[in-house]
CSV table of C-alpha atoms in Angstrom, one decimal:
chain,number,residue,atom,x,y,z
I,236,MET,CA,-24.4,15.7,-31.7
I,237,LYS,CA,-24.1,17.0,-28.1
I,238,SER,CA,-25.6,20.2,-26.6
I,239,GLN,CA,-24.2,21.8,-23.4
I,240,GLU,CA,-25.1,23.9,-20.9
I,241,GLN,CA,-22.7,26.2,-18.6
I,242,SER,CA,-24.2,25.5,-15.4
I,243,GLY,CA,-21.8,27.4,-12.9
I,244,SER,CA,-18.0,26.0,-12.8
I,245,GLY,CA,-19.4,22.4,-14.6
I,246,VAL,CA,-21.0,21.8,-17.8
I,247,SER,CA,-23.9,19.2,-17.4
I,248,THR,CA,-23.8,18.3,-21.4
I,249,THR,CA,-26.9,16.0,-22.6
I,250,SER,CA,-26.6,14.0,-26.1
I,251,GLN,CA,-29.6,15.3,-28.1
I,252,HIS,CA,-31.0,12.2,-28.4
I,253,ASN,CA,-31.3,11.6,-24.2
I,254,SER,CA,-33.1,15.4,-24.3
I,255,GLN,CA,-35.7,13.7,-26.5
I,256,SER,CA,-36.1,11.3,-24.0
I,257,MET,CA,-38.9,12.3,-22.8
I,258,GLU,CA,-40.4,15.3,-23.8
I,259,ASN,CA,-43.4,14.2,-25.6
I,260,GLU,CA,-44.8,11.7,-23.2
I,261,GLU,CA,-44.7,12.9,-19.6
I,262,PRO,CA,-44.2,9.6,-16.8
I,263,PRO,CA,-46.8,7.9,-15.2
I,264,GLY,CA,-45.8,9.5,-11.7
I,265,LEU,CA,-42.1,10.8,-10.5
I,266,PRO,CA,-39.0,9.3,-12.3
I,267,LEU,CA,-36.5,7.8,-10.1
I,268,ARG,CA,-33.4,9.6,-9.7
I,269,ILE,CA,-30.0,8.3,-9.6
I,270,ALA,CA,-26.8,10.3,-9.3
I,271,ILE,CA,-24.0,8.6,-10.1
I,272,ILE,CA,-20.3,10.0,-8.6
I,273,GLY,CA,-17.3,9.2,-10.8
I,274,GLY,CA,-17.0,8.9,-14.6
I,275,GLY,CA,-14.2,6.3,-15.0
I,276,PRO,CA,-14.6,2.3,-15.8
I,277,ARG,CA,-16.9,1.4,-13.2
I,278,GLY,CA,-19.4,4.8,-13.3
I,279,LEU,CA,-19.2,3.6,-17.7
I,280,TYR,CA,-20.2,0.3,-16.4
I,281,SER,CA,-23.1,0.8,-13.3
I,282,LEU,CA,-24.5,3.5,-16.3
I,283,GLU,CA,-24.7,0.7,-18.9
I,284,ARG,CA,-25.9,-2.0,-15.8
I,285,ILE,CA,-28.8,0.7,-15.5
I,286,PHE,CA,-29.7,1.6,-18.9
I,287,ASN,CA,-29.9,-2.4,-19.7
I,288,GLN,CA,-32.3,-2.4,-16.8
I,289,ALA,CA,-34.0,0.2,-17.5
I,290,LYS,CA,-34.6,-1.1,-21.5
I,291,GLU,CA,-36.1,-4.7,-19.8
I,292,ASN,CA,-38.4,-2.0,-17.8
I,293,SER,CA,-40.5,-0.4,-19.8
I,294,THR,CA,-42.5,1.4,-16.8
I,295,LEU,CA,-39.3,2.4,-15.3
I,296,TYR,CA,-38.6,6.1,-15.4
I,297,LEU,CA,-35.6,6.8,-14.6
I,298,GLU,CA,-33.6,10.6,-14.4
I,299,VAL,CA,-29.2,9.7,-14.4
I,300,SER,CA,-27.2,12.2,-13.9
I,301,LEU,CA,-23.0,10.9,-14.6
I,302,TYR,CA,-20.6,13.4,-12.3
I,303,GLU,CA,-17.0,13.5,-14.0
I,304,PRO,CA,-15.4,16.7,-14.1
I,305,SER,CA,-12.8,15.1,-17.0
I,306,SER,CA,-14.8,16.0,-21.0
I,307,HIS,CA,-14.4,12.0,-21.6
I,308,PRO,CA,-16.5,10.2,-19.6
I,309,GLY,CA,-16.1,6.0,-19.8
I,310,ALA,CA,-12.2,7.2,-19.3
I,311,GLY,CA,-11.9,9.2,-16.7
I,312,LYS,CA,-9.1,11.1,-15.6
I,313,VAL,CA,-6.4,7.7,-15.2
I,314,TYR,CA,-7.7,6.6,-18.4
I,315,ALA,CA,-6.8,9.6,-20.1
I,316,PRO,CA,-6.6,9.5,-24.0
I,317,SER,CA,-4.6,12.6,-23.7
I,318,GLN,CA,-1.5,10.9,-21.4
I,319,PRO,CA,1.6,9.4,-22.7
I,320,ASP,CA,2.9,6.2,-23.3
I,321,TRP,CA,4.8,5.7,-20.7
I,322,LEU,CA,1.6,5.5,-18.3
I,323,MET,CA,0.8,1.4,-18.8
I,324,MET,CA,-1.8,-1.0,-18.0
I,325,ASN,CA,-0.8,-3.3,-14.7
I,326,TYR,CA,-3.1,-5.7,-16.2
I,327,SER,CA,-3.1,-8.2,-19.6
I,328,SER,CA,-5.8,-6.8,-22.3
I,329,ARG,CA,-7.5,-9.9,-22.3
I,330,HIS,CA,-9.0,-9.6,-19.0
I,331,ILE,CA,-10.6,-5.7,-20.5
I,332,ASP,CA,-13.8,-6.1,-21.0
I,333,ALA,CA,-16.8,-3.1,-20.8
I,334,TRP,CA,-19.7,-5.6,-21.5
I,335,ARG,CA,-21.8,-7.8,-19.7
I,336,HIS,CA,-21.4,-11.2,-22.7
I,337,GLU,CA,-24.5,-13.2,-21.1
I,338,ASN,CA,-25.7,-14.6,-24.0
I,339,SER,CA,-23.0,-14.4,-26.9
I,340,ASP,CA,-19.6,-13.7,-28.1
I,341,ALA,CA,-18.6,-10.0,-28.5
I,342,ASP,CA,-19.3,-8.4,-31.1
I,343,GLU,CA,-18.5,-5.4,-33.7
I,344,SER,CA,-20.8,-3.1,-31.6
I,345,HIS,CA,-19.9,-4.2,-28.2
I,346,PRO,CA,-16.8,-5.5,-28.3
I,347,ASP,CA,-13.6,-6.7,-25.3
I,348,LEU,CA,-10.5,-4.8,-25.5
I,349,THR,CA,-8.5,-7.5,-27.6
I,350,SER,CA,-11.1,-7.6,-30.0
I,351,TRP,CA,-11.0,-3.5,-30.2
I,352,LEU,CA,-7.5,-4.0,-30.2
I,353,ALA,CA,-7.5,-5.8,-33.4
I,354,ARG,CA,-8.9,-3.5,-35.4
I,355,ASN,CA,-7.7,-0.3,-34.6
I,356,TYR,CA,-4.0,-1.2,-32.5
I,357,PRO,CA,-3.6,-4.9,-34.4
I,358,ASP,CA,0.9,-4.1,-33.0
I,359,TRP,CA,-0.7,-4.1,-29.5
I,360,SER,CA,-3.0,-6.7,-29.6
I,361,HIS,CA,-1.8,-10.0,-28.2
I,362,PRO,CA,-4.1,-10.9,-25.1
I,363,ASP,CA,-1.1,-10.7,-22.7
I,364,GLN,CA,0.0,-7.7,-23.8
I,365,THR,CA,0.5,-4.9,-21.3
I,366,ILE,CA,-0.2,-1.6,-23.2
I,367,PRO,CA,-0.5,2.5,-22.9
I,368,ARG,CA,-3.1,3.2,-20.7
I,369,ARG,CA,-4.5,6.6,-23.2
I,370,ILE,CA,-5.4,3.0,-25.4
I,371,THR,CA,-7.6,1.4,-22.6
I,372,GLY,CA,-8.7,5.5,-22.9
I,373,GLU,CA,-9.9,5.8,-25.9
I,374,TYR,CA,-11.9,2.0,-26.2
I,375,LEU,CA,-13.3,3.4,-22.8
I,376,SER,CA,-14.7,6.2,-24.3
I,377,GLU,CA,-15.7,4.8,-27.0
I,378,CYS,CA,-17.8,2.4,-25.4
I,379,TYR,CA,-19.5,5.1,-23.3
I,380,GLU,CA,-20.4,6.4,-26.6
I,381,GLN,CA,-22.6,3.4,-27.7
I,382,VAL,CA,-23.6,3.0,-24.0
I,383,LEU,CA,-25.4,6.7,-24.8
I,384,ALA,CA,-26.0,5.2,-27.7
I,385,GLU,CA,-28.5,2.4,-27.0
I,386,LYS,CA,-29.4,4.7,-24.0
I,387,PRO,CA,-33.9,3.7,-23.7
I,388,ASN,CA,-36.4,6.1,-24.3
I,389,ASN,CA,-37.5,5.9,-20.7
I,390,VAL,CA,-34.5,7.1,-19.1
I,391,LYS,CA,-33.2,11.0,-18.7
I,392,TYR,CA,-29.3,11.8,-18.4
I,393,LYS,CA,-26.6,14.5,-19.4
I,394,HIS,CA,-23.0,14.2,-17.9
I,395,VAL,CA,-22.4,17.2,-15.6
I,396,GLN,CA,-19.0,18.3,-15.8
I,397,ALA,CA,-17.6,18.8,-12.3
I,398,THR,CA,-16.2,18.0,-9.6
I,399,VAL,CA,-18.7,16.9,-6.6
I,400,LYS,CA,-17.6,18.7,-3.3
I,401,ASP,CA,-20.2,17.3,-0.6
I,402,ILE,CA,-22.7,14.6,-0.6
I,403,LEU,CA,-26.2,15.0,2.3
I,404,ARG,CA,-28.4,12.8,3.7
I,405,GLN,CA,-31.8,15.1,3.7
I,406,GLU,CA,-35.3,13.8,4.7
I,407,GLU,CA,-35.6,11.1,1.7
I,408,PHE,CA,-33.5,11.9,-0.3
I,409,TRP,CA,-29.7,12.9,-1.2
I,410,THR,CA,-28.2,16.1,-2.4
I,411,VAL,CA,-25.3,16.7,-4.7
I,412,LEU,CA,-23.2,19.7,-4.4
I,413,THR,CA,-20.8,20.9,-6.7
I,414,VAL,CA,-18.7,24.0,-6.3
I,415,GLN,CA,-21.9,26.2,-7.9
I,416,GLU,CA,-25.1,24.1,-7.6
I,417,SER,CA,-26.8,21.3,-5.8
I,418,GLU,CA,-29.4,18.4,-7.5
I,419,GLN,CA,-31.4,16.3,-5.2
I,420,PHE,CA,-31.3,12.5,-5.6
I,421,ASP,CA,-33.3,9.3,-4.7
I,422,GLU,CA,-30.0,7.3,-4.9
I,423,VAL,CA,-26.6,7.6,-5.1
I,424,LEU,CA,-23.9,5.2,-6.9
I,425,LEU,CA,-21.0,6.2,-5.4
I,426,CYS,CA,-18.1,5.0,-8.6
I,427,LEU,CA,-14.5,6.7,-6.6
I,428,GLY,CA,-11.7,6.4,-8.3
I,429,HIS,CA,-8.4,8.8,-7.8
I,430,GLY,CA,-8.7,11.3,-5.7
I,431,SER,CA,-7.9,14.8,-6.8
I,432,ASP,CA,-7.4,15.7,-3.2
I,433,PHE,CA,-6.2,14.2,-0.1
I,434,GLU,CA,-6.7,15.7,3.5
I,435,ILE,CA,-3.3,16.8,5.5
I,436,ASP,CA,-2.7,17.8,8.7
I,437,GLU,CA,-3.1,20.6,9.7
I,438,ALA,CA,-0.5,21.3,12.0
I,439,PHE,CA,1.4,20.2,9.2
I,440,GLU,CA,-0.2,22.3,7.0
I,441,SER,CA,0.3,25.6,8.6
I,442,THR,CA,4.2,24.5,9.4
I,443,THR,CA,4.5,24.2,5.6
I,444,SER,CA,3.3,27.8,4.7
I,445,SER,CA,5.3,29.5,7.2
I,446,ASP,CA,8.3,31.3,5.8
I,447,HIS,CA,10.7,29.2,6.9
I,448,LEU,CA,10.7,25.2,8.9
I,449,ARG,CA,13.5,24.7,10.6
I,450,ARG,CA,14.3,20.6,10.7
I,451,GLY,CA,17.4,19.8,12.0
I,452,ASN,CA,20.0,21.3,10.7
I,453,ARG,CA,17.8,21.9,7.6
I,454,VAL,CA,15.9,24.8,6.8
I,455,ARG,CA,12.2,24.4,3.9
I,456,SER,CA,12.0,27.4,2.5
I,457,LYS,CA,8.3,28.4,1.4
I,458,SER,CA,9.3,27.0,-2.4
I,459,ASP,CA,8.6,23.6,-1.2
I,460,GLN,CA,6.0,22.7,-2.2
I,461,ILE,CA,3.1,19.1,-1.4
I,462,ILE,CA,1.6,18.4,-4.1
I,463,LYS,CA,-1.9,16.6,-4.1
I,464,SER,CA,-2.3,14.9,-7.5
I,465,THR,CA,0.1,13.2,-9.7
I,466,TYR,CA,-2.7,13.6,-12.3
I,467,PRO,CA,-2.3,14.6,-15.0
I,468,VAL,CA,1.1,14.1,-14.5
I,469,HIS,CA,2.8,16.7,-17.4
I,470,GLU,CA,1.1,19.2,-16.0
I,471,GLN,CA,1.2,18.1,-11.9
I,472,LEU,CA,5.1,16.3,-12.6
I,473,SER,CA,6.3,19.7,-14.6
I,474,THR,CA,9.6,20.6,-14.2
I,475,GLU,CA,8.7,23.3,-13.0
I,476,ASN,CA,6.4,22.0,-9.7
I,477,VAL,CA,9.4,19.2,-8.9
I,478,ALA,CA,12.7,21.3,-9.9
I,479,PRO,CA,15.9,19.1,-11.1
I,480,GLY,CA,17.6,17.3,-8.3
I,481,SER,CA,15.3,18.1,-6.1
I,482,LYS,CA,14.3,15.5,-3.1
I,483,VAL,CA,10.9,14.3,-3.4
I,484,ALA,CA,8.7,12.1,-1.0
I,485,LEU,CA,5.8,10.1,-2.4
I,486,ARG,CA,3.6,9.2,-0.1
I,487,GLY,CA,2.2,5.4,-1.4
I,488,PHE,CA,4.1,2.8,-2.4
I,489,GLY,CA,1.9,1.7,-5.3
I,490,LEU,CA,0.2,2.3,-8.4
I,491,THR,CA,0.4,5.4,-8.9
I,492,PHE,CA,4.2,5.9,-7.4
I,493,ILE,CA,5.0,3.8,-10.7
I,494,ASP,CA,3.3,6.6,-12.6
I,495,ALA,CA,5.1,9.2,-10.4
I,496,CYS,CA,8.6,7.6,-10.7
I,497,LEU,CA,8.3,7.1,-15.4
I,498,THR,CA,7.7,10.5,-15.4
I,499,LEU,CA,10.3,11.5,-13.2
I,500,THR,CA,12.9,9.6,-15.2
I,501,GLU,CA,11.5,8.3,-18.4
I,502,GLY,CA,9.2,11.3,-18.5
I,503,ARG,CA,12.0,13.2,-18.4
I,504,GLY,CA,13.5,11.9,-21.3
I,505,GLY,CA,15.4,9.1,-19.3
I,506,GLN,CA,16.2,5.3,-20.5
I,507,PHE,CA,16.1,2.3,-18.6
I,508,THR,CA,18.8,-0.5,-20.5
I,509,LYS,CA,20.1,-3.9,-20.6
I,510,ASN,CA,23.5,-3.7,-19.9
I,511,THR,CA,26.3,-6.9,-21.3
I,512,GLU,CA,24.9,-8.9,-18.8
I,513,GLY,CA,20.9,-8.2,-18.8
I,514,GLU,CA,20.6,-6.4,-15.9
I,515,TRP,CA,18.5,-3.1,-15.8
I,516,GLU,CA,20.4,0.4,-16.1
I,517,TYR,CA,19.0,3.2,-16.2
I,518,ILE,CA,20.5,5.9,-17.8
I,519,PRO,CA,19.9,9.9,-17.1
I,520,THR,CA,19.6,13.0,-18.4
I,521,GLY,CA,20.0,15.5,-15.9
I,522,GLN,CA,16.9,16.5,-15.4
I,523,GLU,CA,15.4,13.8,-12.9
I,524,PRO,CA,14.9,14.7,-8.9
I,525,GLY,CA,18.5,14.3,-7.0
I,526,MET,CA,16.1,11.2,-4.4
I,527,ILE,CA,12.4,10.0,-4.6
I,528,TYR,CA,11.2,8.7,-1.2
I,529,PRO,CA,8.0,6.0,-0.9
I,530,TYR,CA,6.0,6.3,2.4
I,531,SER,CA,3.6,3.8,3.1
I,532,ARG,CA,2.1,2.5,6.6
I,533,SER,CA,3.3,-1.0,5.4
I,534,GLY,CA,6.7,-1.0,3.4
I,535,ARG,CA,5.8,-3.6,1.5
I,536,PRO,CA,7.1,-2.8,-2.3
I,537,MET,CA,4.4,-3.7,-5.2
I,538,LEU,CA,5.1,-7.1,-7.1
I,539,ALA,CA,5.4,-7.7,-10.9
I,540,LYS,CA,2.9,-9.5,-12.4
I,541,PRO,CA,3.3,-12.4,-14.2
I,542,ASP,CA,4.4,-11.9,-18.3
I,543,TYR,CA,2.4,-15.1,-19.8
I,544,GLN,CA,4.4,-14.2,-22.7
I,545,LYS,CA,6.9,-16.4,-21.1
I,546,ILE,CA,5.2,-18.1,-19.1
I,547,GLU,CA,3.7,-21.4,-19.3
I,548,LEU,CA,1.2,-22.5,-17.5
I,549,SER,CA,-0.2,-25.6,-16.5
I,550,THR,CA,-3.4,-26.3,-18.3
I,551,ASP,CA,-4.7,-27.7,-15.5
I,552,LEU,CA,-4.9,-24.4,-13.6
I,553,ASP,CA,-8.1,-22.7,-15.0
I,554,ARG,CA,-10.0,-25.7,-14.1
I,555,LEU,CA,-8.8,-25.7,-10.6
I,556,TRP,CA,-9.5,-22.3,-9.6
I,557,GLU,CA,-12.8,-22.6,-11.4
I,558,GLN,CA,-13.0,-24.8,-8.4
I,559,GLY,CA,-12.0,-22.5,-6.2
I,560,GLN,CA,-14.5,-19.7,-7.4
I,561,ALA,CA,-17.4,-22.3,-7.4
I,562,GLU,CA,-16.4,-22.7,-3.8
I,563,LEU,CA,-16.9,-19.1,-2.8
I,564,ARG,CA,-20.0,-19.0,-4.6
I,565,GLN,CA,-21.4,-20.9,-2.3
I,566,LEU,CA,-20.5,-19.7,0.5
I,567,GLU,CA,-23.7,-18.2,2.6
I,568,PRO,CA,-22.9,-14.4,4.6
I,569,GLY,CA,-23.6,-14.1,8.0
I,570,LEU,CA,-25.4,-11.0,9.3
I,571,ALA,CA,-22.8,-9.2,9.2
I,572,GLY,CA,-21.5,-10.1,5.3
I,573,LEU,CA,-18.6,-12.9,4.8
I,574,ASP,CA,-16.3,-13.5,7.2
I,575,PHE,CA,-12.7,-13.0,5.3
I,576,VAL,CA,-10.4,-14.8,7.5
I,577,ASN,CA,-12.7,-17.9,8.4
I,578,GLN,CA,-14.6,-18.3,5.0
I,579,ILE,CA,-12.8,-16.3,2.2
I,580,GLN,CA,-9.4,-16.8,3.4
I,581,PRO,CA,-9.0,-20.8,4.0
I,582,ILE,CA,-10.5,-21.4,0.3
I,583,ILE,CA,-8.0,-19.0,-0.8
I,584,LEU,CA,-5.6,-20.4,0.5
I,585,LYS,CA,-6.4,-23.9,-0.1
I,586,THR,CA,-6.5,-23.0,-3.9
I,587,ALA,CA,-3.2,-21.8,-4.3
I,588,ALA,CA,-1.6,-24.6,-2.5
I,589,ARG,CA,-2.6,-26.6,-5.2
I,590,ALA,CA,-2.5,-23.7,-7.5
I,591,LEU,CA,1.8,-24.3,-7.0
I,592,GLN,CA,1.9,-27.9,-6.7
I,593,LEU,CA,0.0,-28.6,-10.2
I,594,GLN,CA,2.3,-25.1,-11.8
I,595,HIS,CA,5.5,-27.2,-10.4
I,596,THR,CA,4.5,-30.9,-10.8
I,597,SER,CA,4.0,-29.9,-15.2
I,598,ASN,CA,7.1,-27.8,-15.5
I,599,PRO,CA,9.9,-29.4,-15.0
I,600,ALA,CA,12.3,-26.8,-15.2
I,601,ASP,CA,10.4,-25.3,-12.1
I,602,GLU,CA,10.6,-28.1,-10.5
I,603,ALA,CA,14.6,-28.7,-10.6
I,604,LEU,CA,14.8,-24.9,-10.1
I,605,SER,CA,12.5,-24.6,-7.4
I,606,PRO,CA,14.5,-25.5,-3.9
I,607,TYR,CA,10.5,-27.6,-2.3
I,608,ARG,CA,8.8,-29.8,-4.0
I,609,PRO,CA,5.4,-30.0,-4.6
I,610,GLY,CA,4.4,-31.9,-1.4
I,611,ASP,CA,5.5,-28.6,0.2
I,612,TYR,CA,3.0,-26.8,-0.6
I,613,THR,CA,-0.1,-26.9,1.8
I,614,ILE,CA,-2.6,-24.7,3.4
I,615,GLU,CA,-0.6,-24.5,6.3
I,616,SER,CA,2.3,-23.4,4.6
I,617,MET,CA,0.5,-20.8,2.7
I,618,THR,CA,-0.9,-19.8,5.9
I,619,SER,CA,2.8,-19.1,7.3
I,620,TRP,CA,4.2,-17.3,4.7
I,621,LEU,CA,1.4,-14.7,4.4
I,622,ALA,CA,1.7,-13.8,8.0
I,623,GLY,CA,5.1,-13.3,7.1
I,624,TRP,CA,4.2,-11.5,4.5
I,625,ASN,CA,2.3,-9.4,6.3
I,626,CYS,CA,4.2,-9.1,9.5
I,627,GLU,CA,8.2,-8.9,9.4
I,628,THR,CA,9.5,-5.7,9.9
I,629,ILE,CA,10.2,-4.6,5.3
I,630,TYR,CA,13.9,-3.4,5.3
I,631,PRO,CA,15.4,-1.5,2.8
I,632,THR,CA,17.4,-4.3,1.0
I,633,ASP,CA,14.9,-6.4,1.4
I,634,ILE,CA,12.2,-4.5,-0.7
I,635,ARG,CA,14.6,-4.9,-3.5
I,636,ASN,CA,15.1,-8.3,-3.4
I,637,ARG,CA,11.3,-8.8,-3.0
I,638,MET,CA,10.8,-6.5,-6.0
I,639,GLN,CA,13.9,-8.5,-8.4
I,640,HIS,CA,12.5,-12.0,-7.4
I,641,SER,CA,8.6,-11.2,-8.8
I,642,TYR,CA,10.4,-9.6,-11.7
I,643,LEU,CA,12.7,-12.5,-12.0
I,644,VAL,CA,9.3,-14.8,-11.7
I,645,ALA,CA,7.5,-12.4,-13.9
I,646,THR,CA,9.9,-13.1,-16.5
I,647,ALA,CA,9.8,-16.6,-16.3
I,648,GLN,CA,13.7,-16.5,-15.0
I,649,THR,CA,13.1,-18.0,-11.9
I,650,PRO,CA,9.3,-20.7,-10.7
I,651,PRO,CA,6.4,-19.0,-9.0
I,652,GLY,CA,6.4,-19.1,-5.5
I,653,GLU,CA,3.4,-18.5,-2.7
I,654,ALA,CA,3.4,-15.2,-3.7
I,655,TRP,CA,2.5,-15.9,-7.3
I,656,ALA,CA,-0.2,-18.3,-6.6
I,657,ILE,CA,-2.0,-16.7,-3.9
I,658,GLY,CA,-2.4,-13.2,-6.3
I,659,GLU,CA,-3.0,-15.4,-9.5
I,660,THR,CA,-5.7,-17.2,-7.4
I,661,TRP,CA,-7.0,-14.0,-5.8
I,662,ARG,CA,-7.3,-12.0,-9.0
I,663,PRO,CA,-10.2,-13.5,-10.3
I,664,SER,CA,-11.9,-15.1,-7.3
I,665,LEU,CA,-12.7,-10.8,-6.6
I,666,PRO,CA,-15.8,-10.6,-8.1
I,667,CYS,CA,-17.4,-13.9,-6.4
I,668,THR,CA,-16.8,-12.5,-3.0
I,669,GLY,CA,-19.0,-9.4,-4.3
I,670,ARG,CA,-22.3,-10.6,-4.1
I,671,ALA,CA,-24.2,-7.8,-1.7
I,672,CYS,CA,-22.4,-5.2,-4.2
I,673,GLN,CA,-24.2,-2.1,-4.6
I,674,LEU,CA,-25.1,-1.5,-8.4
I,675,ARG,CA,-27.5,-5.4,-6.9
I,676,ARG,CA,-28.8,-3.2,-4.0
I,677,LEU,CA,-29.7,-0.6,-6.4
I,678,VAL,CA,-31.4,-3.0,-9.4
I,679,ARG,CA,-34.1,-4.2,-6.2
I,680,ILE,CA,-34.6,-0.6,-4.9
I,681,MET,CA,-35.9,-0.4,-8.7
I,682,LEU,CA,-37.9,-2.7,-9.4
I,683,GLY,CA,-39.0,-1.9,-5.8
I,684,VAL,CA,-40.0,1.5,-6.6
I,685,ILE,CA,-41.6,0.1,-10.2
I,686,SER,CA,-44.4,-1.9,-7.8
I,687,ILE,CA,-44.7,1.5,-5.3
I,688,LEU,CA,-45.4,3.3,-8.9
I,689,ARG,CA,-47.9,1.0,-10.1
I,690,ASP,CA,-49.6,1.2,-5.9
């Protein structure tokens, strides 16, 4: 059960068992006030860790506020359980776990995603499958409720259902501002994901608001729209906002671009099917835009992630990647932190070269089809490929070729190459480079406050 207090344009939601935490007993000294801005997966994980630290330090009293405008904390806007099924995860289920299993495996009340799927969606429970994001949102929402159920008594918590407009530093505290209210905190933890707005050049915005804008021989009418956010897709990209046959420019060429494209095609009744030659074709309904133009700073496309239900990996790869991760953990940061180019990148590229050698030598079919021999893959060849990827001019035909080749690699129709090796090496290595993450700093501050309160 939940009680709600209306607060301006936002709603502060506090679970009943939470509000009882500090009613009967006043804390010795002032509590540490913490704001978490953003209640998606990162906000959920941060909340769980803060509760865990408070549970281990019973003399620490906290007041925690989670600012999340959506009504389903844990999932947030991007993983909203109400979204359509064509919006898919870009990550296989085996990698998703809301819990930190330090000394034990997943249990019934703290399941990883694949265990949760086996109970609730058995048809989607293969660990290497990618599932609709709404299903992941259901999992994350349930995990949030479990986190609240385990909240320790020395924590007072509330969910503020409002959008944060600004954060100001004022002497020894932070002020968090929403449309109708402000509140002071000792620490603010930013867990931001997809923003609802982005800044538009004032000159451009002023011209688009005029009655007519002449560009070459074309007159742009006032009915043309700038849609600042893709989500929720069924509202933002409706036929009323994006008319059939219109020309659409999309800012960005990544995951949100894919969501927008699927919503404007498959979401309007279109179908992607394979023809008799095994190639994909799109069957339109006439409700789609006439043209979609992606814009990005680099022009480089997203490459398809491997489908490991189809790709057979070398059994030695996990051991190799673990060795690379161990090297990353041993790096010593300088005054400015870790140096990516001189410290991190060489380990990633060396490990990627070895991974590609292992994969090709363990799979005779890959070795036979590849134009290269395993010995051709070295840290120098990886560096050369990466430099080309970063610096070369990308043309439309090249974009299509790169995307198509990555699809063939991802579906085991052609041997993997440098892009696969670097991507698969980097993905599990990323957490190893986050030694100075904000949450660890927050925990150190909390422990410091304990000693101050004791003094």
